[in-house]
CSV table of C-alpha atoms in Angstrom, one decimal:
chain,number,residue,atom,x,y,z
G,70,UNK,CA,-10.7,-0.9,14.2
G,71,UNK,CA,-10.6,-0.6,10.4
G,72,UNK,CA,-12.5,-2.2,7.2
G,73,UNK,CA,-9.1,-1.7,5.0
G,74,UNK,CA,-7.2,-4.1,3.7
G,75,UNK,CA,-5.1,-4.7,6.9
G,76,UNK,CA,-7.8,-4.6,8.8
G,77,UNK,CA,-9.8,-7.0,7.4
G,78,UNK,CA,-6.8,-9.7,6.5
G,79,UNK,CA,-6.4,-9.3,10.6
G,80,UNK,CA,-9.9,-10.5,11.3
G,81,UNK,CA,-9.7,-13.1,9.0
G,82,UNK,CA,-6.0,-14.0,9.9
G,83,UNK,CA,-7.1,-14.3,13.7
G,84,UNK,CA,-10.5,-16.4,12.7
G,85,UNK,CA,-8.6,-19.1,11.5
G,86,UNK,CA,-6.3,-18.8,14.6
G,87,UNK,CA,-9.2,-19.7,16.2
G,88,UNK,CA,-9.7,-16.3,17.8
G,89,UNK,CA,-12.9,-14.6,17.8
G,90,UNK,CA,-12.7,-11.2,15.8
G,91,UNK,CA,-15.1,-8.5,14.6
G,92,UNK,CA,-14.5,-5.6,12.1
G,93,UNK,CA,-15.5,-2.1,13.2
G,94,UNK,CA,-15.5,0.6,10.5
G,95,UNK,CA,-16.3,4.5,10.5
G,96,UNK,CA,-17.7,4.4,7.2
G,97,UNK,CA,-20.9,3.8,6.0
G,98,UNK,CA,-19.6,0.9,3.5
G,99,UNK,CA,-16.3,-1.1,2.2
G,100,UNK,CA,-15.2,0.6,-0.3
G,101,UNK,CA,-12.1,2.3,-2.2
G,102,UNK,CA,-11.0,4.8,-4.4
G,103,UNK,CA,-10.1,3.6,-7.9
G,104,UNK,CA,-6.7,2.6,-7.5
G,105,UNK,CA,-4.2,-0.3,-8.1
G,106,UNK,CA,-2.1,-2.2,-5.5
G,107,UNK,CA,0.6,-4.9,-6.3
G,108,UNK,CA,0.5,-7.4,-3.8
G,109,UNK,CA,4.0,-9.0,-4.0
G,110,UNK,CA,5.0,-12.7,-2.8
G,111,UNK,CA,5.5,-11.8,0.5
G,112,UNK,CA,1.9,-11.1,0.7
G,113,UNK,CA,0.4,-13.3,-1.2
G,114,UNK,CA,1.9,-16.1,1.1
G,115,UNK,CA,-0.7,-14.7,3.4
G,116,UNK,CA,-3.3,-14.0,1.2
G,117,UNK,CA,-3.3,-17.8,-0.4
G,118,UNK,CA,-3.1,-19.2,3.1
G,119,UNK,CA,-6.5,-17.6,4.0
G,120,UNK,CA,-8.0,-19.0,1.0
G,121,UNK,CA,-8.1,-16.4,-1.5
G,122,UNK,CA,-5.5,-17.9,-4.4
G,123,UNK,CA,-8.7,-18.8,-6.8
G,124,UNK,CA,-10.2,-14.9,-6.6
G,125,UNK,CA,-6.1,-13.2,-7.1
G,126,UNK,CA,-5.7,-15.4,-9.8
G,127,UNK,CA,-9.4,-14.5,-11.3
G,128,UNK,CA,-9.0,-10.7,-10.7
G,129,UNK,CA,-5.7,-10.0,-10.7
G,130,UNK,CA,-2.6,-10.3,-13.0
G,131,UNK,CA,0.8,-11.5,-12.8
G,132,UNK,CA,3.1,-9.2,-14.2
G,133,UNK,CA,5.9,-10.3,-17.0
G,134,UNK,CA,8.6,-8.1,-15.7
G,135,UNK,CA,9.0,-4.6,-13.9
G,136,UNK,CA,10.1,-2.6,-16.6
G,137,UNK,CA,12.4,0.7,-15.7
G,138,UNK,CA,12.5,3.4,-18.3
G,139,UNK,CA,13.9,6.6,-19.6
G,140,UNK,CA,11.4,9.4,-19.3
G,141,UNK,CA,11.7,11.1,-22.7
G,142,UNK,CA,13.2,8.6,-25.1
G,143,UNK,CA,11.5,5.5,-23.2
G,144,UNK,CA,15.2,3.7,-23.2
G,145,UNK,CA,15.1,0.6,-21.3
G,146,UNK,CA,17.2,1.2,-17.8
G,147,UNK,CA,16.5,-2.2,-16.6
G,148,UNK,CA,14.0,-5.1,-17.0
G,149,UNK,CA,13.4,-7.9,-13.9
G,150,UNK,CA,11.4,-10.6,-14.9
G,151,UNK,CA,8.9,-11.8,-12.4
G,152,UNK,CA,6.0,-14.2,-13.0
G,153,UNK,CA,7.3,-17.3,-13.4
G,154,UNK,CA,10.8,-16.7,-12.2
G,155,UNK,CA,9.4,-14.5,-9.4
G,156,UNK,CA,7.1,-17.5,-8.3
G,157,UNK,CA,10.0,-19.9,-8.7
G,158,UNK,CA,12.4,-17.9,-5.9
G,159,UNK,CA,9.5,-17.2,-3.5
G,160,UNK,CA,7.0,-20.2,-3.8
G,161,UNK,CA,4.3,-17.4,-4.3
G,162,UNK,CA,3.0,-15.1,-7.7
G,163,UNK,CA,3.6,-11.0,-7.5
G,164,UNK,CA,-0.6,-9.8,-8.4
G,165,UNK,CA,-1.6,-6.5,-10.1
G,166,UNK,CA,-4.8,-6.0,-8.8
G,167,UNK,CA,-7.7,-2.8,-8.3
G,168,UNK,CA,-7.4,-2.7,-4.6
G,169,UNK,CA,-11.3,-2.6,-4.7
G,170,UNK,CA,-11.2,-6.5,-5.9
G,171,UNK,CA,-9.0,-7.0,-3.2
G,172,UNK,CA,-11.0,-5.7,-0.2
G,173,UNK,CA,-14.6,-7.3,-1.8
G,174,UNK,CA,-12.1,-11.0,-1.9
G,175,UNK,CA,-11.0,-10.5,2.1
G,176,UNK,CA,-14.6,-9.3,2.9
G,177,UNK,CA,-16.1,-12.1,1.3
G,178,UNK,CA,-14.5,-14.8,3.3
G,179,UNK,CA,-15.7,-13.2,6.6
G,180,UNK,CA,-18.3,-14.7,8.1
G,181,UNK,CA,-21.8,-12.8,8.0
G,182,UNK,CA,-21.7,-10.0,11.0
G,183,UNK,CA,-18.1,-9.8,11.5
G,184,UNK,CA,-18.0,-6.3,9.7
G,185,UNK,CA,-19.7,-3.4,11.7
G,186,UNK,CA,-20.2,-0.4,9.7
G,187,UNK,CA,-20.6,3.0,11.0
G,188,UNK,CA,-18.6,3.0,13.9
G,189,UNK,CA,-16.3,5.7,14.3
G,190,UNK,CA,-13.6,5.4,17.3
G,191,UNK,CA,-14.2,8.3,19.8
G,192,UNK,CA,-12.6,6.5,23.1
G,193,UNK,CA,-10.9,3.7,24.7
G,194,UNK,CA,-10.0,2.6,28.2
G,195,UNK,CA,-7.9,-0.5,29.1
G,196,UNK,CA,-9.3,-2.2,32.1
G,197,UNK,CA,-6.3,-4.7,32.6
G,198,UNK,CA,-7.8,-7.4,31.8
G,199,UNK,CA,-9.9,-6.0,28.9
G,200,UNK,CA,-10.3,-2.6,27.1
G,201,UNK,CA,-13.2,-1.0,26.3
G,202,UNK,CA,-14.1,1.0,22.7
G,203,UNK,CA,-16.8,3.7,22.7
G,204,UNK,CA,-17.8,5.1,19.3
G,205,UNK,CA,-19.5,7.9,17.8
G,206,UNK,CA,-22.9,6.4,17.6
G,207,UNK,CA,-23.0,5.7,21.6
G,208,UNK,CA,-22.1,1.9,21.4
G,209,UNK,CA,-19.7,0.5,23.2
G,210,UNK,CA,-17.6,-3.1,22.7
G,211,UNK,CA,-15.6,-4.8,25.1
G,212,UNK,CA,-12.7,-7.0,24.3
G,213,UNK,CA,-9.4,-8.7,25.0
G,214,UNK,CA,-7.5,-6.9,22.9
G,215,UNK,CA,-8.1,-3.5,20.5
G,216,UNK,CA,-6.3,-3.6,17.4
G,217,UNK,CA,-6.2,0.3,15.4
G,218,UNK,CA,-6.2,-0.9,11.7
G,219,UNK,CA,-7.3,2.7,10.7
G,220,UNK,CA,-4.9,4.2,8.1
G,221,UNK,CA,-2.9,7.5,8.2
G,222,UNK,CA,-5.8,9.8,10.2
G,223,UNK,CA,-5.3,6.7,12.9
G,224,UNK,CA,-8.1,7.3,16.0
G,225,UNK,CA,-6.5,4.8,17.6
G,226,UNK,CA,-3.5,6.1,17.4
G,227,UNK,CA,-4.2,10.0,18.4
G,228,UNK,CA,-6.0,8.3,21.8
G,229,UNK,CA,-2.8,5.4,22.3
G,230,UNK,CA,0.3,8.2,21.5
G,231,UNK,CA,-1.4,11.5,21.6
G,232,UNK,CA,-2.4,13.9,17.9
G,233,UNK,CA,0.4,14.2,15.1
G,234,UNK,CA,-0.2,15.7,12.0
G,235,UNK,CA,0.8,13.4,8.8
G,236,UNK,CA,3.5,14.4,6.7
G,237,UNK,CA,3.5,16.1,3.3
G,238,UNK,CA,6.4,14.4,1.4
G,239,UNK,CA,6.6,16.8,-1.4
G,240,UNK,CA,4.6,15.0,-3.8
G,241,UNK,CA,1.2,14.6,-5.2
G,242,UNK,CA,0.2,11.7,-7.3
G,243,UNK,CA,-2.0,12.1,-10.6
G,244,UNK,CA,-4.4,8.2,-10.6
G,245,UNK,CA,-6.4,7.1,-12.9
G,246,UNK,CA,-7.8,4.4,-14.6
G,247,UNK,CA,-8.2,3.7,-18.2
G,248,UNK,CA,-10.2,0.9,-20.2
G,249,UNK,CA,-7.8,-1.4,-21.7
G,250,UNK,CA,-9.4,-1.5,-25.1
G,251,UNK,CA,-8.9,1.9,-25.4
G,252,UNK,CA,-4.8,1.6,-25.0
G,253,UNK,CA,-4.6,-1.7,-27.6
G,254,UNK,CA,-2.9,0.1,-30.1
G,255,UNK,CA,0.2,1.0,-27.4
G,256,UNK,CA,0.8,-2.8,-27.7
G,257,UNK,CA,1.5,-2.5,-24.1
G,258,UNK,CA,3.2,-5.9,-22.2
G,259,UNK,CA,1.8,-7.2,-19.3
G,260,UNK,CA,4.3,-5.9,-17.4
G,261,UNK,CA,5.0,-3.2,-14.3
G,262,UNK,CA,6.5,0.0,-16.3
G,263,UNK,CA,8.1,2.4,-14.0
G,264,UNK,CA,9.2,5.8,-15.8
G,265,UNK,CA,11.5,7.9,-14.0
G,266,UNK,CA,12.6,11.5,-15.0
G,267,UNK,CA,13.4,14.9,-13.4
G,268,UNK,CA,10.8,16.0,-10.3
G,269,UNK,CA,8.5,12.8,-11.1
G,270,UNK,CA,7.9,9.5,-12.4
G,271,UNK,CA,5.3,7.4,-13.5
G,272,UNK,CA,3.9,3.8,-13.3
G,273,UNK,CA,1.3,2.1,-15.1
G,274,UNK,CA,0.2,-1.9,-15.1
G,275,UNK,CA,-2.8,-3.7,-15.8
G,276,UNK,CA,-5.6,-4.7,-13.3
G,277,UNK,CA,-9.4,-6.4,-12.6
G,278,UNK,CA,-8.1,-9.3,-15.0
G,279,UNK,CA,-6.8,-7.3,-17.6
G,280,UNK,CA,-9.8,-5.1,-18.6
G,281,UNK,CA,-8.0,-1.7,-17.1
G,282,UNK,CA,-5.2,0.0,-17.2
G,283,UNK,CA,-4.1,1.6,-13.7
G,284,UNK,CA,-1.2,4.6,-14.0
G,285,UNK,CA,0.1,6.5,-11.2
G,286,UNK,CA,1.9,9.4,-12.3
G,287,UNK,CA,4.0,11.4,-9.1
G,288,UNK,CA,5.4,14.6,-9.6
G,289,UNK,CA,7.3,16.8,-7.0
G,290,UNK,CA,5.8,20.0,-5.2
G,291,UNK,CA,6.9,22.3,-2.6
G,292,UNK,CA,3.1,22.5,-0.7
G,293,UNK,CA,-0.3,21.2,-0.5
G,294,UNK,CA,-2.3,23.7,1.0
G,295,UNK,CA,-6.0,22.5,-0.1
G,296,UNK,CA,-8.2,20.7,2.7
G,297,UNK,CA,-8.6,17.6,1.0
G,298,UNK,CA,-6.0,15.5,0.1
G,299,UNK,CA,-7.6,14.0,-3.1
G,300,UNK,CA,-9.1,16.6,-5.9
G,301,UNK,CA,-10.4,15.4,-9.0
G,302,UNK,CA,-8.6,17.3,-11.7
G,303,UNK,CA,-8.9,18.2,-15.0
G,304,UNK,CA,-6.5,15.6,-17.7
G,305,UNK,CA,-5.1,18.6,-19.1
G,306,UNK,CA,-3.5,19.3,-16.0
G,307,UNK,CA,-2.0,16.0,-15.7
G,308,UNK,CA,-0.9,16.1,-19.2
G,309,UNK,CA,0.8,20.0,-18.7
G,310,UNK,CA,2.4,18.3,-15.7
G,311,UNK,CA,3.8,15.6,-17.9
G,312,UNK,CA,4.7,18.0,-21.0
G,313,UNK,CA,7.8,16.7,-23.1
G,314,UNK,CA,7.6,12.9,-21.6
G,315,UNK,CA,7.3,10.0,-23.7
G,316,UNK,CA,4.4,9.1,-26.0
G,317,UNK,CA,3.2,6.5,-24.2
G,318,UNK,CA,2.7,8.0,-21.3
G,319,UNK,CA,1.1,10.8,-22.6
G,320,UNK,CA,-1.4,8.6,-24.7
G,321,UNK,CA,-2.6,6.6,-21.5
G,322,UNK,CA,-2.9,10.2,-19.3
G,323,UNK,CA,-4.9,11.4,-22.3
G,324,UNK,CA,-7.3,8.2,-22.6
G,325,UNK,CA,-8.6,8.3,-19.1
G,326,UNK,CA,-12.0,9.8,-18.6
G,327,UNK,CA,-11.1,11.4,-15.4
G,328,UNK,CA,-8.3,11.8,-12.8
G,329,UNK,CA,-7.7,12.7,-9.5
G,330,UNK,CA,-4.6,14.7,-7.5
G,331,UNK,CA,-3.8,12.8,-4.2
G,332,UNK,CA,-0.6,14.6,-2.1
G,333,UNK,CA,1.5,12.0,-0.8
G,334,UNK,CA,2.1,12.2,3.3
G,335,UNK,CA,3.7,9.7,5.5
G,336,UNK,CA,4.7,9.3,9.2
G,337,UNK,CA,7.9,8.7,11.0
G,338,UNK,CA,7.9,4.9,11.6
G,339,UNK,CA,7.2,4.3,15.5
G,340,UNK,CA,9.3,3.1,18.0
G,341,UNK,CA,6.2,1.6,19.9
G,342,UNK,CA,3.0,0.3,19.2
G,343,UNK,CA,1.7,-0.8,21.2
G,344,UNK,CA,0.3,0.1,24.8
G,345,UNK,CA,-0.9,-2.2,27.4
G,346,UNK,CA,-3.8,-4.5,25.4
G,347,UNK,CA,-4.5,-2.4,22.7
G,348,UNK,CA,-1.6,-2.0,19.0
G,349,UNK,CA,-1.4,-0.8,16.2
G,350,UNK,CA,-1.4,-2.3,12.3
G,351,UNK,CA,-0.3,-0.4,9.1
G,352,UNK,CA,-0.8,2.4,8.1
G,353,UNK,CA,-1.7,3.7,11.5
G,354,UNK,CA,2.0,2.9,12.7
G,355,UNK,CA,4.1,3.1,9.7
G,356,UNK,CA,2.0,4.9,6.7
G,357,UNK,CA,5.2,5.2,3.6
G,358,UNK,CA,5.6,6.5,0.1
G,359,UNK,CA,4.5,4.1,-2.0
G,360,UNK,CA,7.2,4.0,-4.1
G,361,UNK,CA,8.6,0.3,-3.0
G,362,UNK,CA,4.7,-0.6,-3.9
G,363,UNK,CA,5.0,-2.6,0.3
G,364,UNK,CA,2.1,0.0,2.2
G,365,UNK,CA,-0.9,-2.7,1.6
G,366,UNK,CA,1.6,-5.9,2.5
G,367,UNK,CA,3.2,-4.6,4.9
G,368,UNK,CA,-0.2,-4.4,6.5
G,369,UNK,CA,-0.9,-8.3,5.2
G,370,UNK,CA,2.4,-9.1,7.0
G,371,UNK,CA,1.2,-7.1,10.2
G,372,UNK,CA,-1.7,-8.9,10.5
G,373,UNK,CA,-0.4,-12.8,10.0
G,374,UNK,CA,2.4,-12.4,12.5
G,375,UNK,CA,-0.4,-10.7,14.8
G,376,UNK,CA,-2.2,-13.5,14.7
G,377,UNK,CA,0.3,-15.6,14.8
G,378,UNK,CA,1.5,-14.0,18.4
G,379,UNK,CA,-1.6,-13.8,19.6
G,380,UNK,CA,-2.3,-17.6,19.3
G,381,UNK,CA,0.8,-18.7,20.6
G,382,UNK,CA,-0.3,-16.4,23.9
G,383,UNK,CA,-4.1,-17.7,24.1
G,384,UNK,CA,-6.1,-15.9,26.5
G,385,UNK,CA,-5.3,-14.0,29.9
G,386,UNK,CA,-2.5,-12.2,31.0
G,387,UNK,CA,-0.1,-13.6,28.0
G,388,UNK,CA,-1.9,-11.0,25.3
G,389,UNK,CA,0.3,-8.1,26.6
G,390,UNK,CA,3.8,-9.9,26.1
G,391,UNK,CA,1.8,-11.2,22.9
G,392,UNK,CA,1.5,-7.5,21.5
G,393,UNK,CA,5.2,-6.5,22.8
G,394,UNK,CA,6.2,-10.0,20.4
G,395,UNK,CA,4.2,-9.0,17.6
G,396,UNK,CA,6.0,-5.0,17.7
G,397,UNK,CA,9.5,-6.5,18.3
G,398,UNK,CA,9.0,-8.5,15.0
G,399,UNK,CA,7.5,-5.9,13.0
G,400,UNK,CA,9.1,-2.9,13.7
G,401,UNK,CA,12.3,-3.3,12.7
G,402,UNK,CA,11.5,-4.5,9.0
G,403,UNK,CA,8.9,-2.2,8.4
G,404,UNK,CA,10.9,1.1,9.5
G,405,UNK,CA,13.4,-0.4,7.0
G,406,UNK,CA,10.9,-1.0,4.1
G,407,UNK,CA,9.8,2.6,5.4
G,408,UNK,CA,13.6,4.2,4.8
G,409,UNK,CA,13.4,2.7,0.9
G,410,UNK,CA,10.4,3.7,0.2
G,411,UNK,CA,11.1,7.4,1.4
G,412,UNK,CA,14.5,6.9,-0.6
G,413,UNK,CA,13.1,6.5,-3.6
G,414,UNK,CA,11.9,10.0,-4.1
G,415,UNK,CA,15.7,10.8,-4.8
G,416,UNK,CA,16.3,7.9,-6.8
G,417,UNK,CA,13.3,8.0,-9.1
G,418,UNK,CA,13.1,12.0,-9.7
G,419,UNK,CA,16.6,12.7,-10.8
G,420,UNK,CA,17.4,15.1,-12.7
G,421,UNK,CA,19.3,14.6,-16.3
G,422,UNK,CA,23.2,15.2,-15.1
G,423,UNK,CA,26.0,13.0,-13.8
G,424,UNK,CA,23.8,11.5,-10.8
G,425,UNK,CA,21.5,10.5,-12.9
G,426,UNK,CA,24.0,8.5,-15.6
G,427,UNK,CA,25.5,6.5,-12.4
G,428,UNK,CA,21.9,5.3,-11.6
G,429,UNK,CA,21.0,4.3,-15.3
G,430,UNK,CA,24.3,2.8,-15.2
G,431,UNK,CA,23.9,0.7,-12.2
G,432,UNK,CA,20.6,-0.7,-13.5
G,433,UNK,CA,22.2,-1.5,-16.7
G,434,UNK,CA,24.8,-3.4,-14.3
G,435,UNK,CA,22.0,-5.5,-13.0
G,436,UNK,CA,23.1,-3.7,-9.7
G,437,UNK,CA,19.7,-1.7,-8.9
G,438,UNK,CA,17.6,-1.0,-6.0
G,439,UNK,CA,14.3,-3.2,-7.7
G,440,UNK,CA,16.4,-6.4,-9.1
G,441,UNK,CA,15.4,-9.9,-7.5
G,442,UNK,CA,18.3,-10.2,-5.8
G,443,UNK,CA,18.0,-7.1,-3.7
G,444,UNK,CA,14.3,-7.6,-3.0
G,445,UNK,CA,15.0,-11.3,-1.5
G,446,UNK,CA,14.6,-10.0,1.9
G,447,UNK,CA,11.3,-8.5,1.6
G,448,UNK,CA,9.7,-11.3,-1.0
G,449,UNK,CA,10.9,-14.4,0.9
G,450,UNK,CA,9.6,-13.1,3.9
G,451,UNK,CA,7.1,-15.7,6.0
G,452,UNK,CA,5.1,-13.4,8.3
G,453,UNK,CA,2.9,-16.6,9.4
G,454,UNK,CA,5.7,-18.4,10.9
């Protein structure tokens, strides 16, 4: 269940596993909101293996260096080069891409009828030897196994483990996305820039081949108490929330046309995902802060060593110990990208003071949280083998 990202590389993962595998998807079409992902070697291993190097190399962009700053006075706290030296450590580039180039590149290598639109979860029952999906619009799929690729609001989920309410993580995230030609005169590098400061911080790199500019710009806030999570907003309210940062930032929050407020909610990780033939992938079972940039391949990396599991089962009554394989494998690492990515709240938003020189000082040491060397573990990661 899911068109996302997961979702899809799951269908397509298990396709060329050999193992049948249709797409069904509440909404109407694929699509997503204006936004960048990075999609770092660890998931790119994936993504190149199912065929897609040619379209990441045509749409995305391979980032210089990731580029940590000062807030105010935009002094460098540390600069990791990736690109070539990235791809030399981990056989595979680190991509800056619009996640909506992403999805049309995985939906594209499906074949014709895999992806059914309009299908929105309502119930499931596992027969033993198959479950069974009913939807929304009275039709009804059986199959050897379910799997519940459907983001934070999870269907599959609420009917496996019972309803939980997401988190609010005490943050809300200004996006937007800003013609390049419009920012030439910035001179910016083709580089990840991450700006941290009190309460908030803010990214911005380039994506669709260059022609935009994606920023994400977080600040810190007790309560989010509208009904949607995403408001468009007007840029003087991202700029007021921004007052007294750098210039830079300030000139790309003032070029965009228009922005929206997303709040920021996870989940605790789960300890189980999986119940008889039906699991979970992603977001559904381990939706994080996005401030380790690992939610979309932590999902690629769910949904090769799913695939992987599943083929080394084949059919019949192997699929369950299959699944229990597939959690055992997954769970631990994700709950632990999971912990980082919460962790960086903290780190990222300090405020000016004696905490905050120790961490500018262990970045200038070479010693930080986002240096090559501490990140090993999660890009030389294989989730096909």
């Amino acid at each position: 269940m899911g068109g996302g990202i997961g979702g899809l590389t799951a269908a397509l993962s298990l396709l060329r596993r050999g193992i049948d595998a249709h797409v069904y998807e509440r909404a109407a079409e694929l699509s997503e909101v204006g936004a960048g992902v990075q999609i770092s070697p660890n998931a790119s291993r994936v993504l190149h293996g199912l065929g897609l190097a040619d379209e990441l190399a045509r749409t995305g962009v391979k980032p210089v260096a990731l580029h940590q700053r000062r807030w105010d006075d935009g002094r460098t706290l540390a600069r990791t080069p990736l690109a070539g030296p990235l791809e030399a450590a981990f056989g595979f580039p680190h991509y800056l891409m619009h996640r909506a180039d992403l999805l049309a590149a995985l939906a594209a290598r499906l074949p014709a009828g895999r992806v059914r639109l309009g299908h929105r979860l309502t119930a499931l029952t596992d027969h033993g030897d198959r479950v069974e999906a009913r939807f929304a619009n009275g039709a009804r799929v059986e199959a050897d196994v379910l799997v519940g690729a459907d983001g934070i609001h999870s269907a599959t989920r609420g009917l496996l483990f019972g309803p939980e309410r997401p988190r609010f993580t005490g943050c809300a995230a200004y996006r937007g996305l800003v013609p390049a030609d419009r920012l030439t005169g910035l001179g910016l590098e083709t580089t990840t820039q991450l700006w941290m400061g009190p309460g908030g911080h803010f990214v911005h790199y380039f994506v669709a081949g260059g022609r935009l500019v994606n920023f994400v710009a977080i600040k810190e806030q007790d309560t989010w108490t509208r009904e949607s999570w995403t408001d468009r907003r007007d840029v003087a309210e991202a700029l007021a929330a921004f007052e007294g940062w750098h210039p830079q930032v300030r000139a790309i929050i003032e070029a965009v046309d228009e922005t929206y407020l997303w709040a920021l909610f996870d989940r605790a990780p789960l300890r189980r995902w999986s119940a008889g033939r039906v699991t979970l992938l992603g977001d559904a079972c381990h939706a994080m802060l996005p401030f380790m940039a690992q939610g979309a391949a932590m999902a690629i990396e769910d949904a090769a060593t799913l695939a992987s599991c599943l083929a080394a089962a084949g059919p019949g009554p192997g699929v369950q110990a299959a699944l229990r394989r597939y959690e055992a494998a997954r769970v631990p690492r994700t709950t632990r990208v999971h912990a980082l990515s919460a962790a960086g709240k903290t780190r990222y938003h300090l405020p000016d003071g004696p905490e905050q020189r120790a961490r500018d000082a262990e970045l200038a040491g070479g010693a930080g949280g986002l240096s090559l060397d501490a990140l090993a573990w999660i890009y030389g990661h294989d989730a096909t083998a």
